[in-house]
């Protein structure tokens, strides 16, 4: 039987009113955190404030975090409450960014855009290309849809190599298959959660396994890539280039070597902008409040043991 759960929206910030409306749309009642059973965290810029809110709200049974990446909140996770995050919420725009970077790199736009004279031919087709995607989550699911018209030969690496739902033609391998999956790739897309096991997964050895014409695209977290190794590989043309929507460090400082590499596309973590993401998160909150009130499984559950 559906009920009207008491759900807090904290802390006070510019997004609070919209998220409160999303709670109401899902059948919830917005309440102070001290009296609530659910909490929507509204301000991703201030994760440190969450600790005090949790201490003052012993009745909370569910916490909704705003982003798929939950690194700033790991210290608060516990096994007593249900935690959900933005996992999958922003997959569509981020997958579009990954596709854009692949096409730009493979078709030579990094060479042609700064040119001021007529150049010779350069580029490779995305159609029929071998694409390796690291990660089997929502971004990968959406990227596979975008790649379908290109009839690519796709390999997906994920923690557990079970087939991907709705993608019977996609080859799926486990962590032990990383280097073979890189060896034949025309492009490699990083779309992983950041964990101790995946931090630095793209290092000098991984880069050396990729073909010289391969493009690396990272739309996950900057720390997946060992930056110094990438700078060296791009400078020596070990791989053709890289498209980075995320970097380590981030923001990337002025004067960093990556800025001066002509075969590196850098965007300032805008695979999902606030304008793109606000409505998407509001929809997720509405649906999860509805499910919470109905006693149904919530979307975007966090595995508190694994940290994502």
Short mmCIF file of C-alpha atoms in Angstrom, two decimals:
data_model
loop_
_atom_site.label_atom_id
_atom_site.label_comp_id
_atom_site.label_asym_id
_atom_site.label_seq_id
_atom_site.Cartn_x
_atom_site.Cartn_y
_atom_site.Cartn_z
CA UNK A 1 0.00 0.00 0.00
CA UNK A 2 1.40 3.39 -0.99
CA UNK A 3 1.91 5.87 1.82
CA UNK A 4 3.24 9.42 2.05
CA UNK A 5 6.78 9.21 3.45
CA UNK A 6 8.34 12.10 5.34
CA UNK A 7 11.35 13.22 3.32
CA UNK A 8 13.81 15.99 4.15
CA UNK A 9 15.65 18.08 1.54
CA UNK A 10 18.91 19.41 2.95
CA UNK A 11 20.88 21.63 3.15
CA UNK A 12 19.39 25.00 2.26
CA UNK A 13 20.68 25.89 -1.21
CA UNK A 14 19.53 27.08 -4.63
CA UNK A 15 18.34 23.57 -5.61
CA UNK A 16 16.27 22.93 -2.51
CA UNK A 17 12.93 24.24 -3.79
CA UNK A 18 13.09 22.21 -7.02
CA UNK A 19 14.00 19.03 -5.17
CA UNK A 20 11.27 19.64 -2.60
CA UNK A 21 8.80 19.89 -5.49
CA UNK A 22 10.17 16.59 -6.83
CA UNK A 23 9.55 14.98 -3.43
CA UNK A 24 5.95 16.21 -3.44
CA UNK A 25 5.47 14.97 -7.01
CA UNK A 26 6.47 11.50 -5.84
CA UNK A 27 3.86 11.52 -3.09
CA UNK A 28 6.19 12.45 -0.25
CA UNK A 29 5.78 15.10 2.42
CA UNK A 30 8.70 17.47 2.89
CA UNK A 31 9.68 17.48 6.56
CA UNK A 32 12.57 18.60 8.79
CA UNK A 33 15.41 16.09 8.82
CA UNK A 34 14.93 15.40 12.54
CA UNK A 35 11.45 14.01 11.81
CA UNK A 36 12.11 12.45 8.40
CA UNK A 37 12.65 8.89 7.27
CA UNK A 38 14.22 9.87 3.95
CA UNK A 39 16.76 12.54 2.99
CA UNK A 40 17.50 14.11 -0.39
CA UNK A 41 20.96 15.71 -0.30
CA UNK A 42 20.59 18.91 -2.29
CA UNK A 43 24.05 20.49 -2.34
CA UNK A 44 26.88 18.42 -3.84
CA UNK A 45 29.28 21.32 -3.24
CA UNK A 46 29.02 20.86 0.54
CA UNK A 47 29.32 17.15 1.38
CA UNK A 48 30.90 17.89 4.77
CA UNK A 49 27.56 19.19 6.08
CA UNK A 50 25.98 15.76 5.75
CA UNK A 51 27.56 14.42 8.94
CA UNK A 52 25.79 16.90 11.20
CA UNK A 53 22.46 16.28 9.45
CA UNK A 54 22.77 12.52 9.96
CA UNK A 55 23.62 12.96 13.65
CA UNK A 56 20.51 15.03 14.19
CA UNK A 57 18.18 12.69 12.30
CA UNK A 58 18.12 9.25 13.95
CA UNK A 59 14.99 8.20 12.08
CA UNK A 60 16.49 8.37 8.60
CA UNK A 61 16.25 5.08 6.73
CA UNK A 62 17.12 6.29 3.22
CA UNK A 63 19.56 8.87 1.86
CA UNK A 64 19.58 9.97 -1.80
CA UNK A 65 22.93 11.39 -2.96
CA UNK A 66 23.03 13.70 -5.99
CA UNK A 67 25.77 12.24 -8.23
CA UNK A 68 26.83 8.81 -9.45
CA UNK A 69 30.31 9.42 -8.04
CA UNK A 70 30.05 9.30 -4.25
CA UNK A 71 33.70 9.71 -3.23
CA UNK A 72 33.00 12.76 -0.99
CA UNK A 73 30.41 10.76 0.98
CA UNK A 74 32.26 7.49 1.55
CA UNK A 75 33.05 8.36 5.17
CA UNK A 76 29.34 8.60 5.96
CA UNK A 77 28.20 5.30 4.45
CA UNK A 78 26.84 2.67 6.81
CA UNK A 79 24.97 -0.59 6.59
CA UNK A 80 22.05 0.59 8.70
CA UNK A 81 20.49 2.92 6.14
CA UNK A 82 19.64 2.51 2.47
CA UNK A 83 21.83 4.73 0.30
CA UNK A 84 21.07 5.64 -3.29
CA UNK A 85 22.94 7.92 -5.69
CA UNK A 86 22.67 9.45 -9.14
CA UNK A 87 23.88 6.24 -10.76
CA UNK A 88 22.45 6.19 -14.28
CA UNK A 89 20.71 9.57 -13.97
CA UNK A 90 23.21 11.43 -16.13
CA UNK A 91 24.11 8.55 -18.42
CA UNK A 92 22.55 9.98 -21.58
CA UNK A 93 24.42 13.32 -21.72
CA UNK A 94 27.70 11.73 -20.61
CA UNK A 95 27.39 9.04 -23.29
CA UNK A 96 26.84 11.81 -25.85
CA UNK A 97 30.08 13.46 -24.69
CA UNK A 98 31.96 10.18 -25.06
CA UNK A 99 30.63 9.73 -28.60
CA UNK A 100 31.49 13.34 -29.47
CA UNK A 101 35.07 12.91 -28.31
CA UNK A 102 35.50 9.63 -30.15
CA UNK A 103 34.26 11.13 -33.40
CA UNK A 104 36.31 14.31 -32.99
CA UNK A 105 39.49 12.39 -32.31
CA UNK A 106 39.10 9.58 -34.81
CA UNK A 107 38.11 11.96 -37.63
CA UNK A 108 41.11 14.25 -37.08
CA UNK A 109 39.33 17.33 -35.78
CA UNK A 110 42.17 18.04 -33.34
CA UNK A 111 44.40 18.50 -36.38
CA UNK A 112 41.98 20.39 -38.57
CA UNK A 113 40.39 22.80 -36.07
CA UNK A 114 43.55 24.81 -35.32
CA UNK A 115 44.80 24.62 -38.94
CA UNK A 116 45.14 27.80 -40.97
CA UNK A 117 46.10 26.10 -44.23
CA UNK A 118 44.84 23.15 -46.31
CA UNK A 119 46.13 19.85 -44.92
CA UNK A 120 46.32 16.29 -46.14
CA UNK A 121 43.80 13.57 -45.30
CA UNK A 122 43.64 12.10 -41.81
CA UNK A 123 41.17 10.02 -39.80
CA UNK A 124 39.53 6.68 -39.25
CA UNK A 125 35.89 5.58 -39.41
CA UNK A 126 33.90 4.95 -36.30
CA UNK A 127 31.70 2.69 -38.41
CA UNK A 128 32.81 -0.89 -37.88
CA UNK A 129 35.53 0.16 -35.42
CA UNK A 130 36.67 -1.91 -32.44
CA UNK A 131 35.60 -0.10 -29.28
CA UNK A 132 36.55 -1.14 -25.75
CA UNK A 133 34.48 0.30 -22.91
CA UNK A 134 35.65 0.01 -19.31
CA UNK A 135 32.58 -0.22 -17.10
CA UNK A 136 29.19 -1.84 -17.45
CA UNK A 137 26.88 0.75 -15.92
CA UNK A 138 24.41 3.30 -17.18
CA UNK A 139 26.85 5.31 -19.30
CA UNK A 140 27.85 2.16 -21.14
CA UNK A 141 24.22 1.17 -21.67
CA UNK A 142 23.46 4.55 -23.24
CA UNK A 143 26.68 4.62 -25.25
CA UNK A 144 25.88 1.23 -26.75
CA UNK A 145 22.58 2.66 -28.01
CA UNK A 146 24.42 5.55 -29.65
CA UNK A 147 26.99 3.21 -31.19
CA UNK A 148 24.42 0.79 -32.59
CA UNK A 149 24.07 2.55 -36.00
CA UNK A 150 27.86 2.43 -36.41
CA UNK A 151 27.90 -1.39 -36.12
CA UNK A 152 31.03 -1.33 -33.97
CA UNK A 153 32.76 -4.39 -32.58
CA UNK A 154 32.36 -3.64 -28.86
CA UNK A 155 34.09 -5.19 -25.88
CA UNK A 156 32.95 -4.24 -22.37
CA UNK A 157 35.08 -4.83 -19.30
CA UNK A 158 33.26 -5.08 -15.99
CA UNK A 159 33.82 -6.51 -12.51
CA UNK A 160 31.57 -9.52 -13.18
CA UNK A 161 31.60 -10.58 -16.86
CA UNK A 162 27.91 -11.40 -17.18
CA UNK A 163 26.27 -10.45 -20.49
CA UNK A 164 24.76 -6.97 -20.65
CA UNK A 165 20.97 -6.88 -20.71
CA UNK A 166 19.69 -5.95 -24.15
CA UNK A 167 23.12 -6.20 -25.78
CA UNK A 168 23.58 -9.84 -26.83
CA UNK A 169 26.21 -9.01 -29.47
CA UNK A 170 28.55 -7.22 -27.07
CA UNK A 171 31.58 -9.13 -25.83
CA UNK A 172 31.93 -8.88 -22.03
CA UNK A 173 35.15 -9.67 -20.15
CA UNK A 174 36.27 -9.50 -16.54
CA UNK A 175 39.22 -7.58 -15.03
CA UNK A 176 41.69 -10.21 -16.22
CA UNK A 177 40.76 -9.41 -19.80
CA UNK A 178 41.85 -5.76 -19.64
CA UNK A 179 45.07 -5.89 -21.63
CA UNK A 180 43.75 -8.13 -24.43
CA UNK A 181 40.71 -5.84 -24.70
CA UNK A 182 42.97 -2.81 -25.11
CA UNK A 183 45.25 -4.43 -27.65
CA UNK A 184 42.83 -4.39 -30.57
CA UNK A 185 40.88 -1.22 -29.81
CA UNK A 186 40.44 1.71 -32.17
CA UNK A 187 39.05 3.65 -29.21
CA UNK A 188 38.92 3.02 -25.46
CA UNK A 189 36.24 4.65 -23.31
CA UNK A 190 36.61 4.85 -19.52
CA UNK A 191 33.18 4.80 -17.86
CA UNK A 192 33.98 3.12 -14.54
CA UNK A 193 33.15 3.84 -10.94
CA UNK A 194 36.24 5.01 -9.06
CA UNK A 195 37.37 2.40 -6.54
CA UNK A 196 40.70 1.24 -5.13
CA UNK A 197 40.81 -1.38 -7.88
CA UNK A 198 40.09 1.01 -10.76
CA UNK A 199 42.21 3.97 -9.65
CA UNK A 200 45.10 4.25 -12.11
CA UNK A 201 43.74 1.48 -14.34
CA UNK A 202 45.05 3.37 -17.38
CA UNK A 203 48.79 3.53 -16.73
CA UNK A 204 51.90 3.32 -18.91
CA UNK A 205 51.48 -0.43 -19.39
CA UNK A 206 47.83 -0.12 -20.40
CA UNK A 207 48.61 2.71 -22.80
CA UNK A 208 51.41 0.69 -24.38
CA UNK A 209 48.93 -2.13 -25.08
CA UNK A 210 46.72 0.15 -27.20
CA UNK A 211 47.37 0.47 -30.95
CA UNK A 212 49.19 3.61 -32.05
CA UNK A 213 46.04 4.89 -33.80
CA UNK A 214 43.85 4.38 -30.70
CA UNK A 215 41.99 7.23 -29.01
CA UNK A 216 41.41 7.18 -25.24
CA UNK A 217 38.24 8.86 -23.92
CA UNK A 218 37.69 9.38 -20.20
CA UNK A 219 34.22 10.46 -19.00
CA UNK A 220 34.44 8.80 -15.59
CA UNK A 221 36.97 10.19 -13.08
CA UNK A 222 40.37 11.71 -13.64
CA UNK A 223 42.05 9.34 -11.21
CA UNK A 224 41.34 6.38 -13.47
CA UNK A 225 44.24 7.61 -15.59
CA UNK A 226 47.83 8.10 -14.40
CA UNK A 227 48.27 11.62 -15.72
CA UNK A 228 52.06 11.61 -16.03
CA UNK A 229 51.91 8.34 -17.98
CA UNK A 230 49.30 9.81 -20.32
CA UNK A 231 51.32 12.98 -20.91
CA UNK A 232 54.32 10.85 -21.84
CA UNK A 233 52.28 8.58 -24.11
CA UNK A 234 50.62 11.46 -25.95
CA UNK A 235 53.90 13.30 -26.38
CA UNK A 236 55.59 10.20 -27.81
CA UNK A 237 52.53 9.31 -29.93
CA UNK A 238 52.22 5.93 -28.22
CA UNK A 239 48.50 6.45 -28.89
CA UNK A 240 46.86 8.85 -31.31
CA UNK A 241 45.20 11.05 -28.72
CA UNK A 242 42.92 11.45 -25.73
CA UNK A 243 39.57 13.08 -25.01
CA UNK A 244 39.28 14.03 -21.35
CA UNK A 245 36.16 15.40 -19.72
CA UNK A 246 37.79 14.63 -16.35
CA UNK A 247 41.38 15.07 -15.24
CA UNK A 248 43.70 14.46 -12.32
CA UNK A 249 44.17 17.03 -10.87
CA UNK A 250 40.82 18.71 -11.39
CA UNK A 251 40.40 21.53 -12.22
CA UNK A 252 43.43 21.12 -14.46
CA UNK A 253 45.81 23.99 -13.57
CA UNK A 254 46.83 26.59 -16.11
CA UNK A 255 50.15 25.63 -17.67
CA UNK A 256 49.72 21.89 -17.10
CA UNK A 257 51.45 19.83 -19.83
CA UNK A 258 48.13 18.38 -21.01
CA UNK A 259 47.02 21.84 -22.19
CA UNK A 260 49.92 22.01 -24.63
CA UNK A 261 49.39 18.65 -26.31
CA UNK A 262 47.75 19.07 -29.72
CA UNK A 263 46.35 15.52 -29.61
CA UNK A 264 44.45 16.05 -26.36
CA UNK A 265 40.86 17.31 -26.14
CA UNK A 266 40.05 18.71 -22.69
CA UNK A 267 36.60 19.77 -21.51
CA UNK A 268 35.98 21.00 -17.92
CA UNK A 269 33.86 18.10 -16.60
CA UNK A 270 30.83 19.16 -18.61
CA UNK A 271 29.62 15.78 -19.86
CA UNK A 272 26.68 16.65 -17.66
CA UNK A 273 26.06 20.32 -16.92
CA UNK A 274 23.61 21.67 -14.33
CA UNK A 275 21.24 22.63 -17.15
CA UNK A 276 21.29 19.06 -18.46
CA UNK A 277 21.22 17.33 -15.12
CA UNK A 278 18.77 19.20 -12.89
CA UNK A 279 15.62 17.91 -14.56
CA UNK A 280 17.10 14.40 -14.75
CA UNK A 281 17.85 14.33 -11.01
CA UNK A 282 14.42 15.75 -10.19
CA UNK A 283 12.83 12.86 -12.09
CA UNK A 284 14.97 10.33 -10.22
CA UNK A 285 14.00 11.85 -6.87
CA UNK A 286 10.30 11.77 -7.75
CA UNK A 287 10.49 8.14 -8.81
CA UNK A 288 12.49 7.03 -5.78
CA UNK A 289 10.15 8.84 -3.37
CA UNK A 290 7.22 7.08 -5.04
CA UNK A 291 9.01 3.73 -4.73
CA UNK A 292 9.98 4.40 -1.13
CA UNK A 293 6.38 5.11 -0.24
CA UNK A 294 5.22 1.98 -2.05
CA UNK A 295 7.87 -0.26 -0.53
CA UNK A 296 9.47 -0.95 -3.92
CA UNK A 297 13.15 -1.32 -4.83
CA UNK A 298 14.84 2.07 -5.24
CA UNK A 299 16.86 3.12 -8.29
CA UNK A 300 20.61 3.72 -8.04
CA UNK A 301 21.42 1.69 -4.90
CA UNK A 302 24.88 2.18 -3.42
CA UNK A 303 26.88 -0.90 -2.50
CA UNK A 304 28.25 0.35 0.82
CA UNK A 305 30.92 -2.38 0.90
CA UNK A 306 32.27 -1.54 -2.57
CA UNK A 307 31.75 2.21 -2.30
CA UNK A 308 29.72 2.82 -5.44
#
